[in-house]
PDB file of C-alpha atoms in Angstrom:
ATOM      1  CA  MET A 258     199.186  35.083  60.751  1.00 87.00           C
ATOM      2  CA  GLY A 259     197.850  35.264  57.172  1.00 91.00           C
ATOM      3  CA  CYS A 260     194.506  36.985  57.906  1.00 93.00           C
ATOM      4  CA  TYR A 261     194.496  39.349  54.951  1.00 94.00           C
ATOM      5  CA  TYR A 262     190.959  40.714  55.464  1.00 94.00           C
ATOM      6  CA  PHE A 263     191.294  41.306  59.163  1.00 94.00           C
ATOM      7  CA  ARG A 264     191.056  44.952  60.357  1.00 94.00           C
ATOM      8  CA  PRO A 265     191.978  46.426  63.782  1.00 92.00           C
ATOM      9  CA  ASP A 266     188.416  47.738  64.255  1.00 93.00           C
ATOM     10  CA  TYR A 267     187.152  44.126  64.286  1.00 95.00           C
ATOM     11  CA  LEU A 268     188.344  44.004  67.918  1.00 95.00           C
ATOM     12  CA  THR A 269     187.075  45.793  70.948  1.00 95.00           C
ATOM     13  CA  TYR A 270     187.722  45.914  74.680  1.00 94.00           C
ATOM     14  CA  GLN A 271     185.573  44.966  77.699  1.00 92.00           C
ATOM     15  CA  ALA A 272     186.485  46.565  81.031  1.00 93.00           C
ATOM     16  CA  ASP A 273     185.693  45.071  84.426  1.00 91.00           C
ATOM     17  CA  THR A 274     186.265  46.748  87.797  1.00 89.00           C
ATOM     18  CA  MET A 275     184.141  44.390  89.991  1.00 88.00           C
ATOM     19  CA  MET A 276     186.405  41.461  90.204  1.00 83.00           C
ATOM     20  CA  VAL A 277     189.691  43.183  90.822  1.00 85.00           C
ATOM     21  CA  PRO A 278     190.967  45.399  93.700  1.00 86.00           C
ATOM     22  CA  ASN A 279     190.146  49.102  93.776  1.00 85.00           C
ATOM     23  CA  GLY A 280     192.145  51.240  91.283  1.00 86.00           C
ATOM     24  CA  HIS A 281     192.561  48.312  88.836  1.00 93.00           C
ATOM     25  CA  VAL A 282     190.707  47.413  85.672  1.00 93.00           C
ATOM     26  CA  GLN A 283     190.578  43.968  84.019  1.00 92.00           C
ATOM     27  CA  MET A 284     190.679  44.253  80.216  1.00 93.00           C
ATOM     28  CA  ARG A 285     189.424  41.682  77.830  1.00 93.00           C
ATOM     29  CA  LEU A 286     190.061  41.816  74.046  1.00 94.00           C
ATOM     30  CA  ILE A 287     187.148  40.330  72.133  1.00 94.00           C
ATOM     31  CA  PRO A 288     185.949  40.405  68.497  1.00 93.00           C
ATOM     32  CA  VAL A 289     183.142  42.802  67.699  1.00 94.00           C
ATOM     33  CA  PRO A 290     179.589  41.300  67.040  1.00 92.00           C
ATOM     34  CA  GLY A 291     179.071  40.482  63.383  1.00 92.00           C
ATOM     35  CA  MET A 292     182.806  40.257  62.451  1.00 93.00           C
ATOM     36  CA  PRO A 293     183.088  38.660  58.947  1.00 93.00           C
ATOM     37  CA  LYS A 294     184.126  35.095  58.822  1.00 92.00           C
ATOM     38  CA  VAL A 295     186.650  35.937  56.081  1.00 93.00           C
ATOM     39  CA  ALA A 296     188.463  38.134  58.695  1.00 94.00           C
ATOM     40  CA  GLU A 297     189.543  34.913  60.567  1.00 92.00           C
ATOM     41  CA  LYS A 298     190.524  33.009  57.365  1.00 94.00           C
ATOM     42  CA  GLN A 299     194.183  32.482  56.735  1.00 94.00           C
ATOM     43  CA  PHE A 300     195.440  33.131  53.240  1.00 94.00           C
ATOM     44  CA  ARG A 301     198.560  31.965  51.425  1.00 93.00           C
ATOM     45  CA  VAL A 302     200.534  33.746  48.689  1.00 91.00           C
ATOM     46  CA  GLY A 303     200.046  32.130  45.183  1.00 91.00           C
ATOM     47  CA  ARG A 304     201.143  33.384  41.783  1.00 92.00           C
ATOM     48  CA  LYS A 305     203.352  36.505  41.691  1.00 93.00           C
ATOM     49  CA  SER A 306     203.475  38.935  38.720  1.00 95.00           C
ATOM     50  CA  VAL A 307     204.944  42.337  37.940  1.00 95.00           C
ATOM     51  CA  TYR A 308     203.436  44.788  35.377  1.00 96.00           C
ATOM     52  CA  LEU A 309     205.764  47.396  33.953  1.00 95.00           C
ATOM     53  CA  PRO A 310     204.022  49.913  31.657  1.00 93.00           C
ATOM     54  CA  GLY A 311     205.930  51.701  28.906  1.00 91.00           C
ATOM     55  CA  LYS A 312     207.565  55.097  29.222  1.00 87.00           C
ATOM     56  CA  GLN A 313     204.329  56.780  27.872  1.00 87.00           C
ATOM     57  CA  GLY A 314     202.050  54.558  29.868  1.00 86.00           C
ATOM     58  CA  GLN A 315     201.713  51.878  27.145  1.00 91.00           C
ATOM     59  CA  GLU A 316     200.172  48.572  28.330  1.00 93.00           C
ATOM     60  CA  PRO A 317     202.598  45.586  28.505  1.00 94.00           C
ATOM     61  CA  ASN A 318     202.674  43.590  25.298  1.00 94.00           C
ATOM     62  CA  ASP A 319     205.106  40.805  26.254  1.00 94.00           C
ATOM     63  CA  SER A 320     205.957  38.712  29.332  1.00 95.00           C
ATOM     64  CA  MET A 321     208.572  36.321  30.659  1.00 95.00           C
ATOM     65  CA  ASP A 322     208.945  34.001  33.718  1.00 95.00           C
ATOM     66  CA  TYR A 323     211.892  34.216  36.175  1.00 93.00           C
ATOM     67  CA  LYS A 324     211.954  31.745  39.029  1.00 91.00           C
ATOM     68  CA  GLY A 325     208.211  31.747  39.394  1.00 89.00           C
ATOM     69  CA  LEU A 326     207.816  35.530  38.950  1.00 92.00           C
ATOM     70  CA  THR A 327     205.882  36.529  35.839  1.00 94.00           C
ATOM     71  CA  ILE A 328     207.129  39.860  34.395  1.00 95.00           C
ATOM     72  CA  HIS A 329     204.970  41.755  31.922  1.00 96.00           C
ATOM     73  CA  TYR A 330     206.675  44.640  30.045  1.00 95.00           C
ATOM     74  CA  TYR A 331     206.336  46.824  26.976  1.00 94.00           C
ATOM     75  CA  ASN A 332     208.728  45.833  24.141  1.00 90.00           C
ATOM     76  CA  LYS A 333     211.720  44.942  26.355  1.00 91.00           C
ATOM     77  CA  PRO A 334     212.225  44.616  30.173  1.00 92.00           C
ATOM     78  CA  PRO A 335     213.310  48.078  31.534  1.00 93.00           C
ATOM     79  CA  VAL A 336     214.693  46.280  34.717  1.00 93.00           C
ATOM     80  CA  ARG A 337     216.774  43.145  34.939  1.00 93.00           C
ATOM     81  CA  PRO A 338     214.679  40.230  35.994  1.00 93.00           C
ATOM     82  CA  ASN A 339     217.052  39.151  38.740  1.00 91.00           C
ATOM     83  CA  MET A 340     216.780  42.624  40.418  1.00 91.00           C
ATOM     84  CA  LEU A 341     212.954  42.444  40.326  1.00 92.00           C
ATOM     85  CA  TYR A 342     213.104  39.053  41.924  1.00 91.00           C
ATOM     86  CA  ARG A 343     215.473  40.345  44.561  1.00 87.00           C
ATOM     87  CA  TRP A 344     213.285  43.330  45.518  1.00 88.00           C
ATOM     88  CA  LEU A 345     210.221  41.113  45.866  1.00 87.00           C
ATOM     89  CA  ASN A 346     211.739  38.131  47.581  1.00 77.00           C
ATOM     90  CA  TYR A 347     210.261  39.089  50.919  1.00 55.00           C
ATOM     91  CA  GLN A 348     206.925  37.778  49.833  1.00 47.00           C
ATOM     92  CA  GLY A 349     205.882  34.367  48.663  1.00 45.00           C
ATOM     93  CA  TYR A 350     208.615  32.094  49.953  1.00 46.00           C
ATOM     94  CA  ARG A 351     207.683  28.355  49.697  1.00 48.00           C
ATOM     95  CA  ARG A 352     208.372  26.424  52.800  1.00 50.00           C
ATOM     96  CA  LYS A 353     208.952  22.759  53.388  1.00 50.00           C
ATOM     97  CA  ARG A 354     206.763  20.718  55.621  1.00 54.00           C
ATOM     98  CA  GLN A 355     207.382  17.113  56.812  1.00 56.00           C
ATOM     99  CA  ILE A 356     204.508  14.762  56.019  1.00 55.00           C
ATOM    100  CA  GLN A 357     204.035  11.053  55.796  1.00 58.00           C
ATOM    101  CA  ASP A 358     202.696   9.351  52.795  1.00 57.00           C
ATOM    102  CA  SER A 359     200.348   6.307  52.611  1.00 58.00           C
ATOM    103  CA  ALA A 360     203.284   3.912  53.283  1.00 61.00           C
ATOM    104  CA  GLY A 361     204.331   5.843  56.415  1.00 62.00           C
ATOM    105  CA  ILE A 362     207.510   7.234  54.755  1.00 62.00           C
ATOM    106  CA  ALA A 363     208.433  10.796  55.732  1.00 59.00           C
ATOM    107  CA  ARG A 364     208.514  13.200  52.882  1.00 54.00           C
ATOM    108  CA  GLN A 365     208.854  17.008  52.455  1.00 51.00           C
ATOM    109  CA  ARG A 366     206.104  18.885  50.821  1.00 48.00           C
ATOM    110  CA  SER A 367     206.369  22.357  49.402  1.00 48.00           C
ATOM    111  CA  MET A 368     204.031  24.833  51.137  1.00 56.00           C
ATOM    112  CA  GLN A 369     202.998  28.304  50.138  1.00 66.00           C
ATOM    113  CA  SER A 370     203.800  30.915  52.792  1.00 86.00           C
ATOM    114  CA  LEU A 371     201.150  32.770  54.665  1.00 89.00           C
ATOM    115  CA  TYR A 372     200.304  36.366  53.759  1.00 92.00           C
ATOM    116  CA  SER A 373     202.303  38.767  55.897  1.00 90.00           C
ATOM    117  CA  LEU A 374     201.560  42.437  56.371  1.00 90.00           C
ATOM    118  CA  TYR A 375     205.182  42.850  57.600  1.00 89.00           C
ATOM    119  CA  ARG A 376     206.599  41.343  54.420  1.00 88.00           C
ATOM    120  CA  GLN A 377     204.262  43.420  52.312  1.00 90.00           C
ATOM    121  CA  THR A 378     205.558  46.611  54.042  1.00 90.00           C
ATOM    122  CA  ARG A 379     209.184  45.555  53.464  1.00 88.00           C
ATOM    123  CA  ILE A 380     208.458  45.283  49.710  1.00 90.00           C
ATOM    124  CA  GLN A 381     206.940  48.613  49.552  1.00 90.00           C
ATOM    125  CA  GLU A 382     209.880  50.138  51.419  1.00 88.00           C
ATOM    126  CA  ARG A 383     212.315  48.358  49.148  1.00 87.00           C
ATOM    127  CA  LEU A 384     210.607  49.542  45.860  1.00 90.00           C
ATOM    128  CA  ALA A 385     210.547  53.066  47.282  1.00 89.00           C
ATOM    129  CA  SER A 386     214.141  53.080  48.343  1.00 86.00           C
ATOM    130  CA  VAL A 387     215.272  52.055  44.930  1.00 88.00           C
ATOM    131  CA  GLY A 388     214.259  55.412  43.537  1.00 86.00           C
ATOM    132  CA  ILE A 389     213.507  54.612  40.020  1.00 91.00           C
ATOM    133  CA  PHE A 390     209.650  54.010  40.233  1.00 92.00           C
ATOM    134  CA  ARG A 391     207.145  56.794  39.937  1.00 91.00           C
ATOM    135  CA  TYR A 392     204.728  54.697  41.763  1.00 90.00           C
ATOM    136  CA  ALA A 393     204.426  51.118  42.767  1.00 92.00           C
ATOM    137  CA  GLU A 394     201.115  49.440  43.730  1.00 93.00           C
ATOM    138  CA  MET A 395     200.567  46.025  45.239  1.00 93.00           C
ATOM    139  CA  GLN A 396     197.301  44.140  44.673  1.00 94.00           C
ATOM    140  CA  TYR A 397     196.233  40.850  46.321  1.00 94.00           C
ATOM    141  CA  ILE A 398     193.693  39.100  44.217  1.00 94.00           C
ATOM    142  CA  PRO A 399     191.614  36.155  45.587  1.00 94.00           C
ATOM    143  CA  ARG A 400     191.226  33.115  43.466  1.00 91.00           C
ATOM    144  CA  ASP A 401     187.440  33.247  43.812  1.00 89.00           C
ATOM    145  CA  THR A 402     184.919  35.759  45.124  1.00 87.00           C
ATOM    146  CA  ALA A 403     183.282  33.222  47.550  1.00 89.00           C
ATOM    147  CA  PHE A 404     186.658  32.793  49.350  1.00 90.00           C
ATOM    148  CA  VAL A 405     186.578  29.041  49.012  1.00 91.00           C
ATOM    149  CA  SER A 406     190.237  29.021  48.054  1.00 91.00           C
ATOM    150  CA  ASP A 407     192.819  30.267  50.633  1.00 92.00           C
ATOM    151  CA  THR A 408     195.159  31.593  47.945  1.00 93.00           C
ATOM    152  CA  LEU A 409     195.861  35.191  47.030  1.00 93.00           C
ATOM    153  CA  ASP A 410     197.661  36.046  43.799  1.00 94.00           C
ATOM    154  CA  VAL A 411     200.068  39.028  44.065  1.00 93.00           C
ATOM    155  CA  ARG A 412     200.230  41.637  41.359  1.00 95.00           C
ATOM    156  CA  VAL A 413     202.728  44.544  41.463  1.00 95.00           C
ATOM    157  CA  ILE A 414     202.115  47.483  39.135  1.00 95.00           C
ATOM    158  CA  ALA A 415     205.272  49.752  38.876  1.00 94.00           C
ATOM    159  CA  ALA A 416     205.735  52.645  36.526  1.00 93.00           C
ATOM    160  CA  LEU A 417     209.360  53.860  36.103  1.00 92.00           C
ATOM    161  CA  ASP A 418     210.149  57.449  36.739  1.00 91.00           C
ATOM    162  CA  LYS A 419     211.802  59.705  34.100  1.00 91.00           C
ATOM    163  CA  PRO A 420     215.225  58.432  33.085  1.00 91.00           C
ATOM    164  CA  TYR A 421     217.000  61.802  33.498  1.00 93.00           C
ATOM    165  CA  ASP A 422     216.805  64.434  36.349  1.00 93.00           C
ATOM    166  CA  ALA A 423     218.504  67.852  36.284  1.00 96.00           C
ATOM    167  CA  GLU A 424     218.985  70.314  39.122  1.00 96.00           C
ATOM    168  CA  LEU A 425     220.398  73.765  39.313  1.00 97.00           C
ATOM    169  CA  ASP A 426     221.279  75.542  42.618  1.00 96.00           C
ATOM    170  CA  PHE A 427     222.301  79.081  43.370  1.00 96.00           C
ATOM    171  CA  ASN A 428     223.608  80.362  46.606  1.00 94.00           C
ATOM    172  CA  VAL A 429     225.352  83.408  48.158  1.00 93.00           C
ATOM    173  CA  THR A 430     227.904  83.141  50.921  1.00 87.00           C
ATOM    174  CA  MET A 431     228.610  85.717  53.597  1.00 87.00           C
ATOM    175  CA  LYS A 432     231.358  84.845  56.048  1.00 81.00           C
ATOM    176  CA  SER A 433     232.603  86.424  59.328  1.00 82.00           C
ATOM    177  CA  ASN A 434     235.857  87.430  57.646  1.00 74.00           C
ATOM    178  CA  ASN A 435     233.946  89.609  55.204  1.00 78.00           C
ATOM    179  CA  GLN A 436     234.340  87.033  52.349  1.00 81.00           C
ATOM    180  CA  THR A 437     231.205  87.335  50.226  1.00 88.00           C
ATOM    181  CA  GLY A 438     230.226  85.886  46.864  1.00 90.00           C
ATOM    182  CA  PRO A 439     227.870  83.798  44.791  1.00 93.00           C
ATOM    183  CA  GLY A 440     228.014  80.134  43.979  1.00 94.00           C
ATOM    184  CA  ALA A 441     226.251  77.620  41.690  1.00 96.00           C
ATOM    185  CA  ALA A 442     225.858  73.848  41.253  1.00 96.00           C
ATOM    186  CA  PHE A 443     224.454  71.972  38.259  1.00 97.00           C
ATOM    187  CA  THR A 444     223.603  68.239  38.651  1.00 97.00           C
ATOM    188  CA  VAL A 445     222.464  65.713  36.009  1.00 97.00           C
ATOM    189  CA  THR A 446     221.217  62.291  37.088  1.00 95.00           C
ATOM    190  CA  LYS A 447     220.633  59.177  34.957  1.00 95.00           C
ATOM    191  CA  ASN A 448     218.308  56.724  36.639  1.00 93.00           C
ATOM    192  CA  ASN A 449     218.356  52.909  36.211  1.00 93.00           C
ATOM    193  CA  VAL A 450     221.529  53.422  34.263  1.00 92.00           C
ATOM    194  CA  PHE A 451     222.331  49.577  34.036  1.00 92.00           C
ATOM    195  CA  GLY A 452     218.863  48.170  34.398  1.00 91.00           C
ATOM    196  CA  GLY A 453     219.235  47.286  38.049  1.00 91.00           C
ATOM    197  CA  GLY A 454     218.075  50.457  39.796  1.00 91.00           C
ATOM    198  CA  GLU A 455     221.487  52.187  39.658  1.00 93.00           C
ATOM    199  CA  SER A 456     221.757  55.988  39.436  1.00 93.00           C
ATOM    200  CA  TRP A 457     224.594  57.922  37.998  1.00 95.00           C
ATOM    201  CA  ASN A 458     224.884  61.633  38.595  1.00 95.00           C
ATOM    202  CA  VAL A 459     227.534  64.193  37.622  1.00 97.00           C
ATOM    203  CA  LYS A 460     227.753  67.545  39.553  1.00 97.00           C
ATOM    204  CA  LEU A 461     229.519  70.658  38.459  1.00 97.00           C
ATOM    205  CA  ASN A 462     229.858  73.450  41.134  1.00 96.00           C
ATOM    206  CA  GLY A 463     231.658  76.686  41.375  1.00 95.00           C
ATOM    207  CA  SER A 464     231.861  79.827  43.616  1.00 93.00           C
ATOM    208  CA  TYR A 465     233.644  83.162  43.703  1.00 92.00           C
ATOM    209  CA  GLU A 466     234.359  85.178  46.861  1.00 89.00           C
ATOM    210  CA  TRP A 467     235.819  88.579  47.510  1.00 86.00           C
ATOM    211  CA  GLN A 468     236.633  90.435  50.807  1.00 79.00           C
ATOM    212  CA  THR A 469     234.624  93.459  51.465  1.00 76.00           C
ATOM    213  CA  GLY A 470     234.971  96.212  54.111  1.00 67.00           C
ATOM    214  CA  ASN A 471     238.844  95.975  54.577  1.00 57.00           C
ATOM    215  CA  LYS A 472     241.445  98.460  53.482  1.00 56.00           C
ATOM    216  CA  ASN A 473     245.196  98.219  53.404  1.00 55.00           C
ATOM    217  CA  SER A 474     247.539 100.837  54.871  1.00 51.00           C
ATOM    218  CA  GLY A 475     247.216 102.941  51.739  1.00 54.00           C
ATOM    219  CA  GLY A 476     243.543 103.379  52.086  1.00 53.00           C
ATOM    220  CA  ARG A 477     242.618 101.156  49.231  1.00 56.00           C
ATOM    221  CA  SER A 478     240.425  98.057  49.341  1.00 53.00           C
ATOM    222  CA  SER A 479     242.365  94.817  49.516  1.00 58.00           C
ATOM    223  CA  ARG A 480     241.871  92.269  46.771  1.00 66.00           C
ATOM    224  CA  LEU A 481     241.755  88.998  48.568  1.00 74.00           C
ATOM    225  CA  ASN A 482     239.582  87.247  46.039  1.00 85.00           C
ATOM    226  CA  SER A 483     239.124  83.511  45.810  1.00 89.00           C
ATOM    227  CA  TYR A 484     237.366  80.895  43.708  1.00 91.00           C
ATOM    228  CA  GLU A 485     236.488  77.205  43.649  1.00 93.00           C
ATOM    229  CA  LEU A 486     235.595  74.755  40.880  1.00 96.00           C
ATOM    230  CA  GLY A 487     234.521  71.213  41.390  1.00 97.00           C
ATOM    231  CA  LEU A 488     233.442  68.220  39.285  1.00 98.00           C
ATOM    232  CA  ASN A 489     232.032  65.144  41.077  1.00 97.00           C
ATOM    233  CA  ALA A 490     230.682  61.824  39.705  1.00 97.00           C
ATOM    234  CA  ASN A 491     228.651  59.422  41.909  1.00 97.00           C
ATOM    235  CA  LEU A 492     227.147  55.905  41.145  1.00 96.00           C
ATOM    236  CA  ASP A 493     224.593  54.597  43.622  1.00 94.00           C
ATOM    237  CA  ILE A 494     223.735  50.854  43.510  1.00 92.00           C
ATOM    238  CA  PRO A 495     220.620  49.770  45.544  1.00 87.00           C
ATOM    239  CA  ARG A 496     222.216  46.678  47.085  1.00 84.00           C
ATOM    240  CA  LEU A 497     225.292  45.843  49.291  1.00 84.00           C
ATOM    241  CA  LEU A 498     228.232  44.653  47.155  1.00 83.00           C
ATOM    242  CA  LEU A 499     229.790  41.992  49.369  1.00 78.00           C
ATOM    243  CA  PRO A 500     231.764  38.814  48.697  1.00 75.00           C
ATOM    244  CA  ARG A 501     229.602  35.814  47.904  1.00 66.00           C
ATOM    245  CA  SER A 502     230.482  34.180  51.246  1.00 61.00           C
ATOM    246  CA  MET A 503     229.007  37.171  53.028  1.00 61.00           C
ATOM    247  CA  THR A 504     225.933  37.650  50.849  1.00 54.00           C
ATOM    248  CA  ARG A 505     222.709  37.021  52.734  1.00 57.00           C
ATOM    249  CA  ARG A 506     219.121  38.141  52.445  1.00 55.00           C
ATOM    250  CA  GLN A 507     219.165  41.467  54.226  1.00 56.00           C
ATOM    251  CA  LYS A 508     216.474  42.434  56.730  1.00 61.00           C
ATOM    252  CA  TYR A 509     216.697  46.006  55.635  1.00 64.00           C
ATOM    253  CA  PRO A 510     217.461  47.574  52.301  1.00 68.00           C
ATOM    254  CA  GLY A 511     221.126  48.406  51.714  1.00 79.00           C
ATOM    255  CA  SER A 512     223.015  50.391  49.035  1.00 85.00           C
ATOM    256  CA  THR A 513     226.574  50.912  47.793  1.00 91.00           C
ATOM    257  CA  SER A 514     227.973  54.139  46.578  1.00 94.00           C
ATOM    258  CA  PHE A 515     231.097  55.001  44.527  1.00 96.00           C
ATOM    259  CA  GLN A 516     232.149  58.584  44.307  1.00 97.00           C
ATOM    260  CA  LEU A 517     235.091  60.307  42.398  1.00 98.00           C
ATOM    261  CA  GLY A 518     235.691  64.007  42.389  1.00 97.00           C
ATOM    262  CA  VAL A 519     238.183  66.803  41.818  1.00 97.00           C
ATOM    263  CA  ASP A 520     238.187  70.263  43.262  1.00 96.00           C
ATOM    264  CA  LEU A 521     240.277  73.241  42.319  1.00 96.00           C
ATOM    265  CA  MET A 522     240.545  75.806  45.050  1.00 93.00           C
ATOM    266  CA  ASN A 523     242.353  79.207  44.851  1.00 91.00           C
ATOM    267  CA  ARG A 524     242.863  81.086  48.212  1.00 82.00           C
ATOM    268  CA  PRO A 525     244.911  84.287  48.648  1.00 75.00           C
ATOM    269  CA  SER A 526     248.321  83.866  50.206  1.00 68.00           C
TER     270      SER A 526
END
């Protein structure tokens, strides 16, 4: 409803058991005494801007405008402007309203959309799901401190995470057929590889197993050793890649993944 300064604790309940049958309670939801007037005021979304600090936390030193979204960055934009616009497009849509001018002719007027907590939550979920930001903060700034204006400017401050991640895993396998052995996997991930939130990772894994506790007819331990080597590459794109005719604004974030891998497995017999 656009009431940015409204809080749930501004409402309370009154209970009445006198005017209803036994075992029933009539509930009334009312505002608390002294609720601030600004809590009832509807606010609309105004200017939208994004601040992207540098890798070492440097303050932005340049800016650009993309479809009404002002992007502040350090030296060069680390993320493509169209992707930032896509991730933030849940907030600030301008709607058309039919009005009549002085001559009685119907015209359409562009209206700023009301503030919506639902859309704010969707943006925060979208930025978190992309996975390239260390943190992302949304600020709503009123045009004046007296709240005469009904417009809130939106500012998003987002710092990118480290460009590379590395992970090393070790494990030991023990199977019911007495196959036992160690394994390891090493993964390297490049974040935001194409400037649109994509992540590219390469994983190298291997394992070696041998059979214990079994002896052949000659009394010697059997050598049923086996090993496995694998190399996998994965590209994650934080949006659905669909034909243009099927592309629509998605209610929930989507992603597309491409994977290519090869495994070499050696098993006895």
